[in-house]
mmCIF file of C-alpha atoms in Angstrom:
data_model
loop_
_atom_site.group_PDB
_atom_site.id
_atom_site.type_symbol
_atom_site.label_atom_id
_atom_site.label_comp_id
_atom_site.label_asym_id
_atom_site.label_seq_id
_atom_site.Cartn_x
_atom_site.Cartn_y
_atom_site.Cartn_z
ATOM 1 C CA MET A 1 -1.643 17.208 -16.955
ATOM 2 C CA GLN A 2 -2.779 20.575 -18.258
ATOM 3 C CA PRO A 3 -0.223 23.036 -19.695
ATOM 4 C CA GLY A 4 1.225 25.153 -16.914
ATOM 5 C CA ASP A 5 0.025 22.766 -14.202
ATOM 6 C CA GLU A 6 3.215 21.271 -12.793
ATOM 7 C CA ARG A 7 1.731 19.989 -9.552
ATOM 8 C CA PRO A 8 1.738 16.206 -9.178
ATOM 9 C CA ARG A 9 -1.633 14.584 -9.004
ATOM 10 C CA VAL A 10 -3.125 11.185 -8.275
ATOM 11 C CA GLN A 11 -5.883 9.683 -10.367
ATOM 12 C CA PHE A 12 -7.861 6.538 -9.583
ATOM 13 C CA GLU A 13 -9.414 4.423 -12.288
ATOM 14 C CA PRO A 14 -13.173 5.054 -12.507
ATOM 15 C CA GLY A 15 -14.987 3.195 -9.735
ATOM 16 C CA LEU A 16 -11.870 2.278 -7.749
ATOM 17 C CA ALA A 17 -12.597 4.760 -4.950
ATOM 18 C CA ARG A 18 -16.113 3.358 -4.536
ATOM 19 C CA THR A 19 -14.908 -0.254 -4.468
ATOM 20 C CA LEU A 20 -12.031 0.513 -2.093
ATOM 21 C CA VAL A 21 -14.156 2.434 0.404
ATOM 22 C CA ALA A 22 -16.936 -0.181 0.358
ATOM 23 C CA PHE A 23 -14.420 -2.983 0.908
ATOM 24 C CA LEU A 24 -12.719 -1.220 3.818
ATOM 25 C CA ARG A 25 -16.029 -0.416 5.516
ATOM 26 C CA GLN A 26 -16.894 -4.118 5.544
ATOM 27 C CA LEU A 27 -13.763 -4.853 7.572
ATOM 28 C CA GLY A 28 -14.883 -2.714 10.484
ATOM 29 C CA PRO A 29 -12.836 -0.050 12.319
ATOM 30 C CA VAL A 30 -9.436 -1.742 12.097
ATOM 31 C CA GLU A 31 -6.426 -0.451 10.205
ATOM 32 C CA ARG A 32 -5.028 -2.203 7.166
ATOM 33 C CA GLY A 33 -1.939 -1.461 5.108
ATOM 34 C CA GLY A 34 -1.023 -2.260 1.545
ATOM 35 C CA VAL A 35 0.505 -1.034 -1.672
ATOM 36 C CA LEU A 36 -0.798 0.764 -4.732
ATOM 37 C CA LEU A 37 -0.132 -0.471 -8.247
ATOM 38 C CA GLY A 38 -0.400 1.697 -11.308
ATOM 39 C CA ARG A 39 1.762 3.807 -13.577
ATOM 40 C CA ARG A 40 3.228 7.286 -13.820
ATOM 41 C CA ASP A 41 2.991 9.650 -16.720
ATOM 42 C CA GLU A 42 4.227 13.261 -16.814
ATOM 43 C CA GLY A 43 3.629 14.028 -13.160
ATOM 44 C CA THR A 44 0.398 12.060 -12.872
ATOM 45 C CA THR A 45 0.181 8.870 -10.834
ATOM 46 C CA GLN A 46 -2.635 6.652 -12.054
ATOM 47 C CA VAL A 47 -3.741 4.006 -9.549
ATOM 48 C CA SER A 48 -5.407 0.818 -10.796
ATOM 49 C CA LEU A 49 -5.109 -1.578 -7.851
ATOM 50 C CA ALA A 50 -4.823 -1.560 -4.077
ATOM 51 C CA VAL A 51 -3.235 -4.754 -2.765
ATOM 52 C CA PHE A 52 -3.456 -5.738 0.906
ATOM 53 C CA PRO A 53 -1.052 -8.563 1.838
ATOM 54 C CA PRO A 54 -1.561 -10.733 4.935
ATOM 55 C CA GLN A 55 -1.501 -8.455 7.969
ATOM 56 C CA LEU A 56 0.944 -9.318 10.729
ATOM 57 C CA ALA A 57 -0.920 -6.929 12.996
ATOM 58 C CA HIS A 58 -4.050 -4.897 12.573
ATOM 59 C CA ALA A 59 -6.139 -3.072 15.153
ATOM 60 C CA SER A 60 -7.911 0.254 15.522
ATOM 61 C CA SER A 61 -4.605 2.110 15.841
ATOM 62 C CA HIS A 62 -1.956 0.161 13.938
ATOM 63 C CA CYS A 63 -1.203 -2.399 11.255
ATOM 64 C CA ALA A 64 1.853 -4.072 9.764
ATOM 65 C CA PHE A 65 2.772 -6.636 7.140
ATOM 66 C CA ALA A 66 5.940 -8.387 6.019
ATOM 67 C CA VAL A 67 8.248 -6.686 3.555
ATOM 68 C CA ASN A 68 8.670 -9.929 1.603
ATOM 69 C CA ALA A 69 5.070 -9.483 0.481
ATOM 70 C CA ILE A 70 6.428 -6.900 -1.956
ATOM 71 C CA GLU A 71 8.830 -9.444 -3.420
ATOM 72 C CA ILE A 72 5.988 -11.947 -3.763
ATOM 73 C CA LEU A 73 3.909 -9.367 -5.608
ATOM 74 C CA HIS A 74 6.814 -8.451 -7.853
ATOM 75 C CA ASN A 75 7.544 -12.100 -8.664
ATOM 76 C CA ALA A 76 3.878 -12.782 -9.354
ATOM 77 C CA SER A 77 3.740 -9.947 -11.887
ATOM 78 C CA ASP A 78 6.808 -11.339 -13.657
ATOM 79 C CA THR A 79 5.105 -14.706 -14.208
ATOM 80 C CA ILE A 80 2.293 -13.223 -16.282
ATOM 81 C CA GLU A 81 2.843 -13.227 -20.018
ATOM 82 C CA ALA A 82 3.629 -9.791 -21.408
ATOM 83 C CA ASP A 83 0.426 -9.425 -23.440
ATOM 84 C CA GLY A 84 -0.368 -5.939 -22.203
ATOM 85 C CA VAL A 85 -3.018 -7.080 -19.741
ATOM 86 C CA LEU A 86 -1.082 -5.619 -16.794
ATOM 87 C CA ARG A 87 0.114 -2.424 -18.433
ATOM 88 C CA PRO A 88 -2.075 -0.326 -16.108
ATOM 89 C CA VAL A 89 -0.229 -1.829 -13.109
ATOM 90 C CA GLU A 90 3.317 -1.694 -14.387
ATOM 91 C CA LYS A 91 4.841 -0.719 -11.018
ATOM 92 C CA ILE A 92 4.297 -0.049 -7.343
ATOM 93 C CA VAL A 93 3.494 3.653 -7.129
ATOM 94 C CA GLY A 94 2.938 4.115 -3.409
ATOM 95 C CA TRP A 95 1.469 2.762 -0.230
ATOM 96 C CA VAL A 96 -1.933 2.946 1.372
ATOM 97 C CA HIS A 97 -3.258 2.538 4.873
ATOM 98 C CA THR A 98 -6.477 3.298 6.680
ATOM 99 C CA HIS A 99 -7.448 5.619 9.519
ATOM 100 C CA PRO A 100 -10.913 4.323 10.425
ATOM 101 C CA ARG A 101 -12.880 7.086 12.114
ATOM 102 C CA ILE A 102 -9.820 9.216 12.939
ATOM 103 C CA GLY A 103 -9.490 11.278 9.776
ATOM 104 C CA LEU A 104 -7.116 11.898 6.911
ATOM 105 C CA TYR A 105 -3.618 12.912 7.986
ATOM 106 C CA LEU A 106 -0.068 11.596 8.267
ATOM 107 C CA SER A 107 1.077 11.060 11.832
ATOM 108 C CA ASN A 108 4.635 11.562 12.985
ATOM 109 C CA THR A 109 5.229 7.841 12.427
ATOM 110 C CA ASP A 110 3.753 8.082 8.934
ATOM 111 C CA VAL A 111 5.958 11.043 8.065
ATOM 112 C CA THR A 112 9.063 9.129 9.129
ATOM 113 C CA THR A 113 8.015 6.072 7.140
ATOM 114 C CA PHE A 114 7.212 8.149 4.075
ATOM 115 C CA ALA A 115 10.583 9.913 4.232
ATOM 116 C CA ALA A 116 12.370 6.548 4.266
ATOM 117 C CA TRP A 117 10.305 5.308 1.341
ATOM 118 C CA THR A 118 10.841 8.361 -0.823
ATOM 119 C CA GLN A 119 14.596 8.172 -0.368
ATOM 120 C CA LEU A 120 14.366 5.121 -2.634
ATOM 121 C CA ASP A 121 11.401 6.218 -4.746
ATOM 122 C CA PRO A 122 11.014 10.019 -4.732
ATOM 123 C CA ALA A 123 7.831 9.840 -6.812
ATOM 124 C CA ALA A 124 6.005 7.536 -4.380
ATOM 125 C CA VAL A 125 2.743 8.773 -2.893
ATOM 126 C CA ALA A 126 1.169 8.091 0.488
ATOM 127 C CA VAL A 127 -2.581 7.462 0.485
ATOM 128 C CA VAL A 128 -4.793 7.400 3.575
ATOM 129 C CA VAL A 129 -8.392 6.177 3.566
ATOM 130 C CA ASP A 130 -11.007 6.822 6.231
ATOM 131 C CA PRO A 131 -14.047 4.921 4.951
ATOM 132 C CA TYR A 132 -16.232 6.546 7.610
ATOM 133 C CA GLN A 133 -15.546 10.153 6.589
ATOM 134 C CA PRO A 134 -18.608 12.131 5.490
ATOM 135 C CA GLY A 135 -19.048 13.030 1.851
ATOM 136 C CA ASP A 136 -18.460 11.202 -1.388
ATOM 137 C CA ASP A 137 -16.064 8.289 -1.715
ATOM 138 C CA VAL A 138 -13.311 10.471 -3.179
ATOM 139 C CA ASP A 139 -13.622 12.718 -0.099
ATOM 140 C CA ARG A 140 -12.706 9.744 2.099
ATOM 141 C CA ILE A 141 -9.295 9.393 0.466
ATOM 142 C CA GLY A 142 -6.347 11.772 0.779
ATOM 143 C CA TRP A 143 -2.816 11.643 -0.551
ATOM 144 C CA TRP A 144 0.564 13.236 0.003
ATOM 145 C CA SER A 145 3.686 13.594 -2.104
ATOM 146 C CA ALA A 146 7.242 13.791 -0.839
ATOM 147 C CA PRO A 147 8.501 17.197 0.303
ATOM 148 C CA ASP A 148 11.193 18.891 -1.709
ATOM 149 C CA ARG A 149 14.437 16.914 -1.572
ATOM 150 C CA ASP A 150 16.291 19.812 0.085
ATOM 151 C CA ALA A 151 13.571 20.476 2.640
ATOM 152 C CA PRO A 152 14.006 19.102 6.172
ATOM 153 C CA VAL A 153 11.580 16.414 7.274
ATOM 154 C CA GLU A 154 8.980 18.146 9.412
ATOM 155 C CA PRO A 155 7.332 16.053 12.146
ATOM 156 C CA GLY A 156 3.707 15.096 11.775
ATOM 157 C CA PRO A 157 0.880 15.317 11.785
ATOM 158 C CA ARG A 158 0.641 16.486 8.184
ATOM 159 C CA THR A 159 -2.858 17.717 7.477
ATOM 160 C CA ALA A 160 -2.730 21.054 5.695
ATOM 161 C CA ASP A 161 -0.960 19.695 2.613
ATOM 162 C CA ARG A 162 -3.380 16.825 2.067
ATOM 163 C CA GLN A 163 -4.490 16.564 -1.537
ATOM 164 C CA SER A 164 -7.615 15.035 -3.030
ATOM 165 C CA ILE A 165 -7.670 12.237 -5.546
ATOM 166 C CA ARG A 166 -9.396 12.457 -8.894
ATOM 167 C CA GLU A 167 -10.984 9.773 -11.008
ATOM 168 C CA VAL A 168 -9.879 9.395 -14.609
ATOM 169 C CA GLU A 169 -12.426 10.768 -17.063
ATOM 170 C CA PRO A 170 -13.092 9.293 -19.496
ATOM 171 C CA ALA A 171 -11.867 5.817 -18.609
ATOM 172 C CA PRO A 172 -8.685 4.951 -20.553
ATOM 173 C CA GLU A 173 -8.957 2.248 -23.185
ATOM 174 C CA ASP A 174 -6.566 0.006 -21.274
ATOM 175 C CA THR A 175 -8.368 0.243 -17.929
ATOM 176 C CA LEU A 176 -7.536 -2.883 -15.950
ATOM 177 C CA SER A 177 -10.204 -5.523 -16.541
ATOM 178 C CA TRP A 178 -11.567 -8.110 -14.127
ATOM 179 C CA THR A 179 -9.691 -10.695 -16.174
ATOM 180 C CA GLY A 180 -6.447 -8.788 -15.721
ATOM 181 C CA SER A 181 -6.810 -8.452 -11.963
ATOM 182 C CA ALA A 182 -7.823 -12.132 -11.792
ATOM 183 C CA GLN A 183 -4.610 -13.118 -13.571
ATOM 184 C CA LEU A 184 -2.579 -11.209 -11.016
ATOM 185 C CA ALA A 185 -4.569 -12.809 -8.184
ATOM 186 C CA GLU A 186 -3.861 -16.286 -9.566
ATOM 187 C CA ALA A 187 -0.157 -15.467 -9.857
ATOM 188 C CA VAL A 188 -0.035 -14.215 -6.262
ATOM 189 C CA GLU A 189 -1.762 -17.402 -5.128
ATOM 190 C CA ARG A 190 0.998 -19.428 -6.787
ATOM 191 C CA GLU A 191 3.826 -17.299 -5.385
ATOM 192 C CA GLY A 192 2.393 -16.523 -1.961
ATOM 193 C CA ASN A 193 3.092 -18.175 1.348
ATOM 194 C CA GLY A 194 -0.070 -18.517 3.400
ATOM 195 C CA GLY A 195 -2.356 -15.836 4.760
ATOM 196 C CA CYS A 196 -5.056 -13.870 2.971
ATOM 197 C CA TRP A 197 -4.330 -11.442 0.141
ATOM 198 C CA GLU A 198 -6.962 -8.963 -1.010
ATOM 199 C CA ILE A 199 -6.663 -7.310 -4.400
ATOM 200 C CA VAL A 200 -9.039 -4.390 -4.914
ATOM 201 C CA SER A 201 -9.766 -3.181 -8.438
ATOM 202 C CA THR A 202 -12.418 -1.018 -10.026
ATOM 203 C CA THR A 203 -14.455 -4.137 -10.846
ATOM 204 C CA GLY A 204 -14.334 -5.879 -7.466
ATOM 205 C CA VAL A 205 -12.186 -7.634 -4.882
ATOM 206 C CA HIS A 206 -10.192 -10.859 -5.203
ATOM 207 C CA SER A 207 -9.557 -12.636 -1.888
ATOM 208 C CA ILE A 208 -6.970 -15.387 -2.207
ATOM 209 C CA PHE A 209 -5.412 -17.801 0.243
ATOM 210 C CA PRO A 210 -2.031 -19.123 -0.948
ATOM 211 C CA ALA A 211 -0.952 -22.443 0.501
ATOM 212 C CA PRO A 212 1.817 -22.146 3.112
ATOM 213 C CA GLN A 213 5.216 -23.004 1.682
ATOM 214 C CA VAL A 214 6.718 -25.291 4.309
ATOM 215 C CA GLU A 215 10.393 -26.123 3.881
ATOM 216 C CA ALA A 216 11.618 -29.540 4.929
ATOM 217 C CA VAL A 217 13.913 -29.358 7.964
ATOM 218 C CA PRO A 218 16.936 -31.700 7.926
ATOM 219 C CA PRO A 219 17.037 -34.027 10.955
ATOM 220 C CA SER A 220 20.305 -32.440 12.081
ATOM 221 C CA GLU A 221 18.559 -29.073 12.382
ATOM 222 C CA ALA A 222 15.285 -30.290 13.856
ATOM 223 C CA ALA A 223 16.305 -29.379 17.407
ATOM 224 C CA ALA A 224 17.798 -26.023 16.465
ATOM 225 C CA GLU A 225 16.394 -22.783 17.809
ATOM 226 C CA PRO A 226 13.594 -21.383 15.609
ATOM 227 C CA ASP A 227 14.415 -18.584 13.229
ATOM 228 C CA VAL A 228 13.430 -15.272 14.803
ATOM 229 C CA LEU A 229 11.728 -14.326 11.549
ATOM 230 C CA THR A 230 9.056 -16.918 12.278
ATOM 231 C CA GLU A 231 7.776 -14.531 14.919
ATOM 232 C CA PRO A 232 6.676 -11.380 13.055
ATOM 233 C CA ASP A 233 8.321 -8.196 14.231
ATOM 234 C CA VAL A 234 5.349 -5.960 15.021
ATOM 235 C CA ALA A 235 5.718 -2.209 14.922
ATOM 236 C CA PRO A 236 5.650 -0.436 18.293
ATOM 237 C CA GLU A 237 2.984 2.005 19.360
ATOM 238 C CA SER A 238 3.610 5.658 18.527
ATOM 239 C CA ASP A 239 2.788 8.576 20.812
ATOM 240 C CA VAL A 240 -0.650 10.114 20.767
ATOM 241 C CA THR A 241 -0.711 13.335 18.789
ATOM 242 C CA PRO A 242 -2.029 16.101 21.094
ATOM 243 C CA GLU A 243 -3.283 18.189 18.219
ATOM 244 C CA SER A 244 -5.388 15.430 16.746
ATOM 245 C CA ASN A 245 -6.629 13.982 20.060
ATOM 246 C CA VAL A 246 -6.789 10.503 18.565
ATOM 247 C CA ALA A 247 -5.257 7.185 19.428
ATOM 248 C CA SER A 248 -1.822 6.533 18.024
ATOM 249 C CA GLU A 249 -2.030 4.955 14.607
ATOM 250 C CA SER A 250 0.168 2.915 12.309
ATOM 251 C CA GLN A 251 3.531 1.946 13.701
ATOM 252 C CA VAL A 252 7.039 1.558 12.388
ATOM 253 C CA ALA A 253 8.816 -1.780 12.427
ATOM 254 C CA ASP A 254 12.300 -2.897 11.480
ATOM 255 C CA GLU A 255 12.619 -1.989 7.797
ATOM 256 C CA SER A 256 14.379 -5.261 7.041
ATOM 257 C CA ASP A 257 11.569 -7.409 8.407
ATOM 258 C CA VAL A 258 8.255 -5.651 8.636
ATOM 259 C CA ALA A 259 6.541 -2.934 6.703
ATOM 260 C CA ALA A 260 5.483 0.127 8.600
ATOM 261 C CA GLU A 261 1.865 0.638 9.526
ATOM 262 C CA SER A 262 1.088 2.841 6.648
ATOM 263 C CA GLY A 263 1.484 0.167 4.088
ATOM 264 C CA ILE A 264 5.077 -0.917 3.813
ATOM 265 C CA GLY A 265 8.572 0.180 4.475
ATOM 266 C CA PRO A 266 10.810 1.057 1.517
ATOM 267 C CA ASP A 267 10.288 -1.540 -1.229
ATOM 268 C CA SER A 268 14.049 -1.776 -1.843
ATOM 269 C CA LYS A 269 13.875 -5.029 -3.746
ATOM 270 C CA VAL A 270 11.475 -3.587 -6.315
ATOM 271 C CA VAL A 271 13.380 -0.327 -6.681
ATOM 272 C CA ASP A 272 16.750 -2.037 -7.002
ATOM 273 C CA GLU A 273 15.494 -4.409 -9.652
ATOM 274 C CA GLU A 274 13.871 -1.634 -11.642
ATOM 275 C CA ALA A 275 17.022 0.448 -11.355
ATOM 276 C CA GLY A 276 19.060 -2.476 -12.626
#
């Protein structure tokens, strides 16, 4: 950050915007949500990875994934030897979701989700990607920071305060390598529980498919009613925003079970552990 420049900013590792946009375009016009991994330094958030856990729901106007995906990611990081390979992704720094063909903004649902998140992590950022926007790859990505703590939460959509990402120049010496992102992918595969995880780095995309972790059911419980958590709690549809004239986008789900459309709900497990 330059002297006198106290505004927060978000920087992507060189090439990450290109890889992320290209990956999301391949998926077609459906929303996806995930988390951003990186580090923070003197008001700058540097993003090295975008991680998309298995999606409980994803369509043109909404997406959701389970909150326990954050715990899986956190546990996977802890299993990797502390040799510095993951220093560029030392923490979850925000959440990301897509708005395919509907533009870069935070809807009313997004604003509510972001407010809940930043109560636990005030420095978190919200990133929205529309891979079909015109312009360069960095123009297809926007981000928002939390409003001032004393300011009331204004309803969405938030468009005017959208900020643009930058790419780090020159690339830092400890830029996350393909080997580093592969180590994290292998750890997630060990810790995960079914589904498809996609880990997007500046060097490419790791798609992994952890084996389902099936717990043995005692005979005495075999006839019991199934746990309600076995049926994912999908976020409801939000209202259409008149100003934007677009279909309603990512939805909010129960914070204890399902992440909101725009990536996740508050990652309380991660924050609590870091605070401890």
